[in-house]
PDB file of C-alpha atoms in Angstrom:
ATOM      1  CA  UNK A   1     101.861  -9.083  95.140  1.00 45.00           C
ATOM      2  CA  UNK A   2      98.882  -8.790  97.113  1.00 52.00           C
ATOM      3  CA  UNK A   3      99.476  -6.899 100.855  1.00 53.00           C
ATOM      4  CA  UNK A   4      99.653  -9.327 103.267  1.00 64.00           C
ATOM      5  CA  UNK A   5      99.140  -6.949 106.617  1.00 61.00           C
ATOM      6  CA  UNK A   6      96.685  -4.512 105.295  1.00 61.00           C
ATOM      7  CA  UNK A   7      93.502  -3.728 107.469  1.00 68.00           C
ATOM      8  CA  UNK A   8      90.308  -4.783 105.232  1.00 78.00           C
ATOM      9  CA  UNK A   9      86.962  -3.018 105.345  1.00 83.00           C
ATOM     10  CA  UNK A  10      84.218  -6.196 105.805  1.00 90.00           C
ATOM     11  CA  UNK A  11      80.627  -6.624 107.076  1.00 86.00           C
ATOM     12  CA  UNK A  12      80.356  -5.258 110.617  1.00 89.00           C
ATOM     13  CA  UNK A  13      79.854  -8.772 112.718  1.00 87.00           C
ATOM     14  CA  UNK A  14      78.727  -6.362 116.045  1.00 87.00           C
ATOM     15  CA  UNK A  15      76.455  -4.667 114.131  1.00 81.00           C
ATOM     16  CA  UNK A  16      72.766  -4.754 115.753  1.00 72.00           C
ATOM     17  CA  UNK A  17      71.007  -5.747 112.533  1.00 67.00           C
ATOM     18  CA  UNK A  18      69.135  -8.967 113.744  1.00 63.00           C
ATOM     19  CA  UNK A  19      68.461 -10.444 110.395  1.00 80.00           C
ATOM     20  CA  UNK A  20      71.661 -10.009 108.973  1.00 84.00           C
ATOM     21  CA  UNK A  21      73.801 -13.510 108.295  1.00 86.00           C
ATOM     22  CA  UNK A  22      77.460 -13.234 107.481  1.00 88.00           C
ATOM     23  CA  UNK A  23      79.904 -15.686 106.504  1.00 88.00           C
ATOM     24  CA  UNK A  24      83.419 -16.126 104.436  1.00 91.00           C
ATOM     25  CA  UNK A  25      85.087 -14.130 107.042  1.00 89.00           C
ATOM     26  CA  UNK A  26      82.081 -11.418 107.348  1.00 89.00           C
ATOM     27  CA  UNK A  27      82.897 -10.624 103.315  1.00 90.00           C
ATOM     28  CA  UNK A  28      79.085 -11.942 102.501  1.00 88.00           C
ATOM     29  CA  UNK A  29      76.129 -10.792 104.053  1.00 88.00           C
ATOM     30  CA  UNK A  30      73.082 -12.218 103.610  1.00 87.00           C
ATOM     31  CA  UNK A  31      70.214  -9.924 104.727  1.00 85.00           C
ATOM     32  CA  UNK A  32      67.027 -11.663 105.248  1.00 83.00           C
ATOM     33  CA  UNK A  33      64.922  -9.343 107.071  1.00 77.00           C
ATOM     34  CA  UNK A  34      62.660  -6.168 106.034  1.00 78.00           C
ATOM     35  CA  UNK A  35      64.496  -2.768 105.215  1.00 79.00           C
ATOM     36  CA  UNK A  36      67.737  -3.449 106.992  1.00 81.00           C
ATOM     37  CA  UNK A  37      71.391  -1.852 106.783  1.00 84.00           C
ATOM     38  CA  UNK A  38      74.109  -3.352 107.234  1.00 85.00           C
ATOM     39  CA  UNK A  39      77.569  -1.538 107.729  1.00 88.00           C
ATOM     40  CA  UNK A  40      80.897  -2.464 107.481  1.00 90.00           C
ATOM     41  CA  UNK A  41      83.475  -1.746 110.300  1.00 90.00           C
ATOM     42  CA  UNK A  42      85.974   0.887 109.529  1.00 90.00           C
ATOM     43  CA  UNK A  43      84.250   4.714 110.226  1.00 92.00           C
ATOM     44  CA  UNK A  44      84.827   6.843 107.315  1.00 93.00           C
ATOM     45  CA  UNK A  45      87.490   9.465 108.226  1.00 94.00           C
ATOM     46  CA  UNK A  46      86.564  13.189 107.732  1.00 93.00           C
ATOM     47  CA  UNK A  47      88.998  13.915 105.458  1.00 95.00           C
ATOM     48  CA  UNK A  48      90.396  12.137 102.227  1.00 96.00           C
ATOM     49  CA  UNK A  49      89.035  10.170  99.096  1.00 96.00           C
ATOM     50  CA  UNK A  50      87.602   6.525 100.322  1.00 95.00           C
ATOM     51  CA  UNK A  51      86.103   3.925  98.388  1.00 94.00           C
ATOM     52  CA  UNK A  52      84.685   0.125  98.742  1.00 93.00           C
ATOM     53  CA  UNK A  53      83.636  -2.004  96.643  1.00 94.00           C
ATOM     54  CA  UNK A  54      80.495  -4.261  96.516  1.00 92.00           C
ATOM     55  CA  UNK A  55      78.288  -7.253  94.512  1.00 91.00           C
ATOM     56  CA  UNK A  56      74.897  -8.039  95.034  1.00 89.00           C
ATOM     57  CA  UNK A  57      75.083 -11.878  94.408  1.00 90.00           C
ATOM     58  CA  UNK A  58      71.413 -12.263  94.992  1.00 87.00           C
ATOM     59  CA  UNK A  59      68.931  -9.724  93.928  1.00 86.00           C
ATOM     60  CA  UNK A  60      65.816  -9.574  96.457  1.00 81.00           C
ATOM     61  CA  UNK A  61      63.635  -6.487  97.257  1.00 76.00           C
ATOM     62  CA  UNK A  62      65.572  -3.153  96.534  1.00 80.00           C
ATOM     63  CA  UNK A  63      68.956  -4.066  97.307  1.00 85.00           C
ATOM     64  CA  UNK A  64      70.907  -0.946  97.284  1.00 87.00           C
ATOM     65  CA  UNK A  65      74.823  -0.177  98.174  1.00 90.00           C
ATOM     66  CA  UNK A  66      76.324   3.074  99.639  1.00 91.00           C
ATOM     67  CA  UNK A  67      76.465   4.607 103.004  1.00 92.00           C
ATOM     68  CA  UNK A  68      74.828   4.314 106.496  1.00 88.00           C
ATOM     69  CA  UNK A  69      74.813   5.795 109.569  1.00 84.00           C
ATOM     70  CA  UNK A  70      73.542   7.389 112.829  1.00 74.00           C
ATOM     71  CA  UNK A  71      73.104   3.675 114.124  1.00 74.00           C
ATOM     72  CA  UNK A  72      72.088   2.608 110.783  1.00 70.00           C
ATOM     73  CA  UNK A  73      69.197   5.156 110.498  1.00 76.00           C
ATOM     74  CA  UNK A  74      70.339   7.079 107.829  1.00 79.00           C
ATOM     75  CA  UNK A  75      71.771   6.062 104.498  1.00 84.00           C
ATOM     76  CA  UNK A  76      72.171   7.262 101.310  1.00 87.00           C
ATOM     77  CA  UNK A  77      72.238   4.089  98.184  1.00 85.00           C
ATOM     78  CA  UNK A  78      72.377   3.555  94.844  1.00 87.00           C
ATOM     79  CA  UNK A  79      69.337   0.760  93.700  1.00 83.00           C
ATOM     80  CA  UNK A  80      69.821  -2.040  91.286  1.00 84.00           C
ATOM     81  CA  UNK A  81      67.247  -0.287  88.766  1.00 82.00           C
ATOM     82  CA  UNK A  82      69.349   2.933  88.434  1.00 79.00           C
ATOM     83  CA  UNK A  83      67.960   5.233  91.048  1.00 74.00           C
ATOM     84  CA  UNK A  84      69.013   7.040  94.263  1.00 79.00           C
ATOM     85  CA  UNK A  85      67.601   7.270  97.769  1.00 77.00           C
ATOM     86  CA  UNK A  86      68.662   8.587 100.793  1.00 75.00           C
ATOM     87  CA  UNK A  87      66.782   8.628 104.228  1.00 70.00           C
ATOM     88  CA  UNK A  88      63.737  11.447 104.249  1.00 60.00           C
ATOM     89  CA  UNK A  89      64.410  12.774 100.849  1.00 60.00           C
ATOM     90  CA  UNK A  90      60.866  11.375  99.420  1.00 52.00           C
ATOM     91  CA  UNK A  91      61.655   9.200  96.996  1.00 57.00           C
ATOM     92  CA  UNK A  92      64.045   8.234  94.618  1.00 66.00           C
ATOM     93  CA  UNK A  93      65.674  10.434  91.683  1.00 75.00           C
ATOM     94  CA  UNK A  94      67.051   8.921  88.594  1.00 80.00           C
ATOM     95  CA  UNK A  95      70.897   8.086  88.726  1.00 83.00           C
ATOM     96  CA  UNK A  96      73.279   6.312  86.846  1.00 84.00           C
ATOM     97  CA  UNK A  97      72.417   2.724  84.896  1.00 86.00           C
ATOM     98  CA  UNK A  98      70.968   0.150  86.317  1.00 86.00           C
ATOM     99  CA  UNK A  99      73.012  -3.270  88.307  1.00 87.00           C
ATOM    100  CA  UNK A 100      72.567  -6.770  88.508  1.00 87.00           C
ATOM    101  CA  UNK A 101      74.428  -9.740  89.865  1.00 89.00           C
ATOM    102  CA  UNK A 102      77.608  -9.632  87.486  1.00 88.00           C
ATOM    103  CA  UNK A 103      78.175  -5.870  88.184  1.00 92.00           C
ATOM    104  CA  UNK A 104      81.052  -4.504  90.669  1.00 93.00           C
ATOM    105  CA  UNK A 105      79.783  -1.058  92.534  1.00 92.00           C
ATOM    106  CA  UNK A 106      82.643   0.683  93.111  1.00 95.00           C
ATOM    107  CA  UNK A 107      81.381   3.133  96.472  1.00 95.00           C
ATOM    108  CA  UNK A 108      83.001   6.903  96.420  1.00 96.00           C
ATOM    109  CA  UNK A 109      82.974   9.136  99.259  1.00 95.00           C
ATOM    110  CA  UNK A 110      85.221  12.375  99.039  1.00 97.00           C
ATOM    111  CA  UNK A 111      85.112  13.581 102.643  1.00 95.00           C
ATOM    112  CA  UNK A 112      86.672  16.920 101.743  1.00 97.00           C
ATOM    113  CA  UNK A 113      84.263  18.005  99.206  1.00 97.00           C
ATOM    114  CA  UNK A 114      81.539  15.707 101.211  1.00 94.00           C
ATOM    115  CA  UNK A 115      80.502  14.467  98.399  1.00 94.00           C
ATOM    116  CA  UNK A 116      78.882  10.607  97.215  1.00 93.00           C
ATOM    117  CA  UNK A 117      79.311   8.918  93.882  1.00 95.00           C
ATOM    118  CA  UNK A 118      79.780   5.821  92.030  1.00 94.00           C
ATOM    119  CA  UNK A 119      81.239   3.537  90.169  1.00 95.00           C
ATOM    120  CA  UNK A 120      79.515   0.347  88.348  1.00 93.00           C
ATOM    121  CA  UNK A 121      82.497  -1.975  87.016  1.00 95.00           C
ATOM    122  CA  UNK A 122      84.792   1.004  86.662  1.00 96.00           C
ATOM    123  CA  UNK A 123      82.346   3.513  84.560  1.00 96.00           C
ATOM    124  CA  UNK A 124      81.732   6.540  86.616  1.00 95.00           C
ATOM    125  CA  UNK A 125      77.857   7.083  87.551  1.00 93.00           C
ATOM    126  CA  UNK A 126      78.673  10.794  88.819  1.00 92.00           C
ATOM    127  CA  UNK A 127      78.087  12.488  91.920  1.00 92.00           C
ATOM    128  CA  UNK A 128      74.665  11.243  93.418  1.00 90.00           C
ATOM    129  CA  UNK A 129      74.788  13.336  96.719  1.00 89.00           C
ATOM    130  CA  UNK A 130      76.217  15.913  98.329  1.00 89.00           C
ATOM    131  CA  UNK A 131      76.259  17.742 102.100  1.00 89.00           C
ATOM    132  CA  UNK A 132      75.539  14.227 104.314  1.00 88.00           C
ATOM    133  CA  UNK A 133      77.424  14.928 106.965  1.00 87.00           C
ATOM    134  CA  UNK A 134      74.953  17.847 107.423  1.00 86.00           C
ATOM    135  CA  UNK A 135      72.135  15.007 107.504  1.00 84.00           C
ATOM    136  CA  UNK A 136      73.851  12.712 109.555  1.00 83.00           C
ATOM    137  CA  UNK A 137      75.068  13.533 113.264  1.00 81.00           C
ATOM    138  CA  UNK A 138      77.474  10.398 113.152  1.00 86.00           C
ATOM    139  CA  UNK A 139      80.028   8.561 111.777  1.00 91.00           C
ATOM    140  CA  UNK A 140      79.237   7.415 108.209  1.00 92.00           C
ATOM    141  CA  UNK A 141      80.177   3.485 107.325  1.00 92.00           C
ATOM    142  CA  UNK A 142      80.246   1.924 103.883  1.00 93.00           C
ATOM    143  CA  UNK A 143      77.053  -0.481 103.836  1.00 90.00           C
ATOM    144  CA  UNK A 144      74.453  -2.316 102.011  1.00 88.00           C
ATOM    145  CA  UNK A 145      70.509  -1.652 102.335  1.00 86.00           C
ATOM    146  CA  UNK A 146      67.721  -4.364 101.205  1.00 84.00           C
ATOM    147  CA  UNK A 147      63.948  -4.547 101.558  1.00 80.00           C
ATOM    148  CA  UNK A 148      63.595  -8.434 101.837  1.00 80.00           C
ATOM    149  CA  UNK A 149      66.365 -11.196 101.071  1.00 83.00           C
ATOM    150  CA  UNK A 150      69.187  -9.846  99.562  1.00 85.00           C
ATOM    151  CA  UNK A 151      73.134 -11.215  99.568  1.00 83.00           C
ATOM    152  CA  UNK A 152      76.036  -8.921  99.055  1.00 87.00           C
ATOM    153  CA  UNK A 153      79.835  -9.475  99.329  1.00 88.00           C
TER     154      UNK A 153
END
């Protein structure tokens, strides 16, 4: 039986990115603008195991799916094309396999060990990063990333 009362985590609707379209009860968002975030609007806590779980239903530019914060300044993703990224680290390092429109990504943030990994339709892609509440002076959110059109639910 499915819980009728629980709290769900969805697409921020007050969040300030301008190019961001939601819909289905702010479960979809379709981001149409040029390197935006968009978070969703439970705060991670600082301690515990907490995971969310995401499709990209339409692949644009770089649509990636992790963790943002600091007012959606910083983030830390996993890309469709099997690489991670997180704000001022360079570049991109090779991670896990690759994801496309039929693929679930499963979003794992152990706040005790402060530690990011994931999952892509239940097959563990490892730890990708470590230490970001060190980088980021804020609360962290689940969230979605994308370069130019992307949707995600």
């Amino acid at each position: 039986m499915a819980n009728e009362y629980g709290n769900y985590n969805v697409f921020d609707p007050l969040d300030p990115t301008p190019t961001t379209t939601l819909s289905d009860g702010n479960r979809v968002s379709a981001i149409t603008g040029n390197n935006q975030n968009h978070k969703t609007t439970f705060a991670i806590p600082l301690t515990g195991k907490w995971s969310c779980q995401f499709k990209a239903t339409t692949i644009g530019g770089n649509p990636m799916i992790g963790i943002v914060g600091d007012n959606n300044t910083f983030f830390a993703m996993y890309r469709t094309g099997g690489e991670s990224i997180t704000t001022g680290d360079g570049g991109d390092g090779s991670y896990g396999a690759s994801f496309s429109t039929s693929n679930f990504i499963d979003v794992l943030y152990d706040a005790d060990a402060d530690s990011l990994a994931f999952r892509r339709d239940g097959a563990d892609q490892g730890v990708a990063f470590t230490g970001l509440r060190a980088r980021c002076t804020g609360p962290l959110y689940f969230g979605v990333r994308s370069s130019t059109t992307s949707t995600f639910q």
